[in-house]
């Protein structure tokens, strides 16, 4: 497994994440369809906000490069790995680092995540790290079907 660090968001890491989210292929895998969400909105979702201590840039320890982002809001995990870094173990390493951080200081006893059903890579990451699939949510108006996952108990 890759060695990663979770760094607080700052202007530099937010710019790196925004660049990754500018890729339509990545937005499509995260939000479904053909990347319906525009890159400005996607980047705004990952920009630093005052007092934000539950979103991090995922940095490869060996290279020092930002490879993705991960965060928690209301026990919901959001994460992504840039397309240049996918398939290399960064997703699994990111979830493992997040769970270690939660064990050390997080208020959460269990985490949840939703992913687009067609995002097989994300689904493999959750399954490989021991998350349980709880079910699917079919959305209307052409929105993609989502799959719900739950982590093992953290404490």
CSV table of C-alpha atoms in Angstrom, one decimal, residues 18-151:
chain,number,residue,atom,x,y,z
A,18,UNK,CA,-9.1,22.1,-8.3
A,19,UNK,CA,-6.8,21.2,-11.2
A,20,UNK,CA,-7.7,17.5,-10.7
A,21,UNK,CA,-11.4,18.3,-10.5
A,22,UNK,CA,-11.1,20.2,-13.8
A,23,UNK,CA,-10.8,16.8,-15.5
A,24,UNK,CA,-14.3,15.8,-16.9
A,25,UNK,CA,-13.4,12.1,-16.6
A,26,UNK,CA,-12.8,12.5,-12.8
A,27,UNK,CA,-16.0,14.6,-12.4
A,28,UNK,CA,-18.0,12.0,-14.2
A,29,UNK,CA,-16.7,9.2,-12.0
A,30,UNK,CA,-17.5,11.2,-8.9
A,31,UNK,CA,-20.8,12.8,-9.8
A,32,UNK,CA,-22.1,10.5,-12.6
A,33,UNK,CA,-23.0,11.1,-16.2
A,34,UNK,CA,-20.6,13.0,-18.3
A,35,UNK,CA,-19.3,15.2,-15.4
A,36,UNK,CA,-22.5,17.1,-15.2
A,37,UNK,CA,-21.2,19.2,-12.3
A,38,UNK,CA,-19.0,21.9,-13.7
A,39,UNK,CA,-15.4,22.3,-12.7
A,40,UNK,CA,-15.9,25.6,-10.8
A,41,UNK,CA,-18.5,24.0,-8.6
A,42,UNK,CA,-16.4,20.8,-8.1
A,43,UNK,CA,-13.4,22.9,-7.1
A,44,UNK,CA,-15.5,25.1,-4.7
A,45,UNK,CA,-16.6,21.9,-3.0
A,46,UNK,CA,-12.9,21.3,-2.1
A,47,UNK,CA,-11.7,24.8,-1.4
A,48,UNK,CA,-10.5,25.6,2.2
A,49,UNK,CA,-13.0,27.3,4.5
A,50,UNK,CA,-12.4,28.9,7.8
A,51,UNK,CA,-12.3,26.4,10.7
A,52,UNK,CA,-12.3,23.4,8.3
A,53,UNK,CA,-10.5,20.6,10.0
A,54,UNK,CA,-12.3,17.7,8.4
A,55,UNK,CA,-11.0,17.9,4.8
A,56,UNK,CA,-7.5,17.1,3.8
A,57,UNK,CA,-5.2,16.9,0.8
A,58,UNK,CA,-3.8,13.4,0.3
A,59,UNK,CA,-0.1,13.7,-0.3
A,60,UNK,CA,2.2,10.9,-1.4
A,61,UNK,CA,5.0,10.7,1.2
A,62,UNK,CA,7.6,9.5,-1.3
A,63,UNK,CA,7.1,12.2,-3.9
A,64,UNK,CA,5.5,15.0,-1.9
A,65,UNK,CA,2.8,15.4,-4.6
A,66,UNK,CA,-0.9,15.9,-3.8
A,67,UNK,CA,-2.7,12.9,-5.2
A,68,UNK,CA,-6.3,13.5,-4.1
A,69,UNK,CA,-8.6,14.8,-1.4
A,70,UNK,CA,-10.5,13.2,1.5
A,71,UNK,CA,-12.9,14.7,4.0
A,72,UNK,CA,-15.7,13.9,6.5
A,73,UNK,CA,-18.9,15.8,7.1
A,74,UNK,CA,-21.6,14.4,9.3
A,75,UNK,CA,-20.0,11.0,9.3
A,76,UNK,CA,-20.1,11.1,5.4
A,77,UNK,CA,-16.7,10.4,3.7
A,78,UNK,CA,-16.0,12.2,0.4
A,79,UNK,CA,-12.8,11.3,-1.4
A,80,UNK,CA,-11.1,11.3,-4.8
A,81,UNK,CA,-7.8,10.4,-6.4
A,82,UNK,CA,-6.6,12.3,-9.4
A,83,UNK,CA,-6.8,10.4,-12.7
A,84,UNK,CA,-3.0,10.4,-13.0
A,85,UNK,CA,-2.7,8.5,-9.7
A,86,UNK,CA,-5.6,6.1,-9.9
A,87,UNK,CA,-5.0,2.3,-9.8
A,88,UNK,CA,-1.8,2.7,-7.7
A,89,UNK,CA,-3.2,2.1,-4.2
A,90,UNK,CA,-3.8,5.8,-3.2
A,91,UNK,CA,-7.5,5.3,-2.6
A,92,UNK,CA,-7.0,2.4,-0.1
A,93,UNK,CA,-4.1,4.3,1.5
A,94,UNK,CA,-6.3,7.4,1.9
A,95,UNK,CA,-9.1,5.5,3.6
A,96,UNK,CA,-6.6,3.7,5.9
A,97,UNK,CA,-5.0,7.1,6.9
A,98,UNK,CA,-8.4,8.6,7.5
A,99,UNK,CA,-9.5,5.7,9.8
A,100,UNK,CA,-6.2,6.0,11.7
A,101,UNK,CA,-6.8,9.7,12.1
A,102,UNK,CA,-10.4,9.1,13.3
A,103,UNK,CA,-9.2,6.5,15.9
A,104,UNK,CA,-6.7,9.1,17.2
A,105,UNK,CA,-8.9,12.2,17.3
A,106,UNK,CA,-12.1,11.9,15.4
A,107,UNK,CA,-15.5,12.1,17.1
A,108,UNK,CA,-16.9,9.4,14.7
A,109,UNK,CA,-17.5,5.8,15.7
A,110,UNK,CA,-18.5,4.7,12.2
A,111,UNK,CA,-18.3,6.4,8.8
A,112,UNK,CA,-20.6,6.2,5.7
A,113,UNK,CA,-19.9,6.9,2.0
A,114,UNK,CA,-21.9,7.0,-1.2
A,115,UNK,CA,-20.5,6.3,-4.6
A,116,UNK,CA,-21.9,6.2,-8.1
A,117,UNK,CA,-22.7,2.6,-9.0
A,118,UNK,CA,-20.8,2.9,-12.2
A,119,UNK,CA,-17.6,3.9,-10.3
A,120,UNK,CA,-16.1,0.4,-10.1
A,121,UNK,CA,-12.7,1.7,-8.9
A,122,UNK,CA,-14.2,3.4,-5.9
A,123,UNK,CA,-16.4,0.4,-5.1
A,124,UNK,CA,-13.3,-1.9,-5.2
A,125,UNK,CA,-11.5,0.5,-2.8
A,126,UNK,CA,-14.3,0.4,-0.3
A,127,UNK,CA,-14.6,-3.4,-0.5
A,128,UNK,CA,-10.9,-3.9,-0.2
A,129,UNK,CA,-10.7,-1.8,2.9
A,130,UNK,CA,-13.5,-3.7,4.7
A,131,UNK,CA,-16.4,-1.3,4.2
A,132,UNK,CA,-19.8,-3.0,4.0
A,133,UNK,CA,-22.2,-2.3,1.2
A,134,UNK,CA,-25.5,-1.4,2.7
A,135,UNK,CA,-27.7,-0.9,-0.4
A,136,UNK,CA,-28.4,1.3,-3.4
A,137,UNK,CA,-30.4,4.4,-3.9
A,138,UNK,CA,-32.0,4.9,-7.3
A,139,UNK,CA,-32.4,8.6,-8.1
A,140,UNK,CA,-34.8,10.2,-10.4
A,141,UNK,CA,-34.4,12.7,-13.3
A,142,UNK,CA,-31.5,10.9,-14.9
A,143,UNK,CA,-29.3,11.1,-11.8
A,144,UNK,CA,-27.0,8.0,-11.3
A,145,UNK,CA,-27.8,5.2,-8.9
A,146,UNK,CA,-25.7,5.5,-5.8
A,147,UNK,CA,-24.2,2.7,-3.6
A,148,UNK,CA,-24.1,3.2,0.2
A,149,UNK,CA,-21.1,1.9,2.2
A,150,UNK,CA,-20.4,1.8,5.9
A,151,UNK,CA,-17.0,1.4,7.6
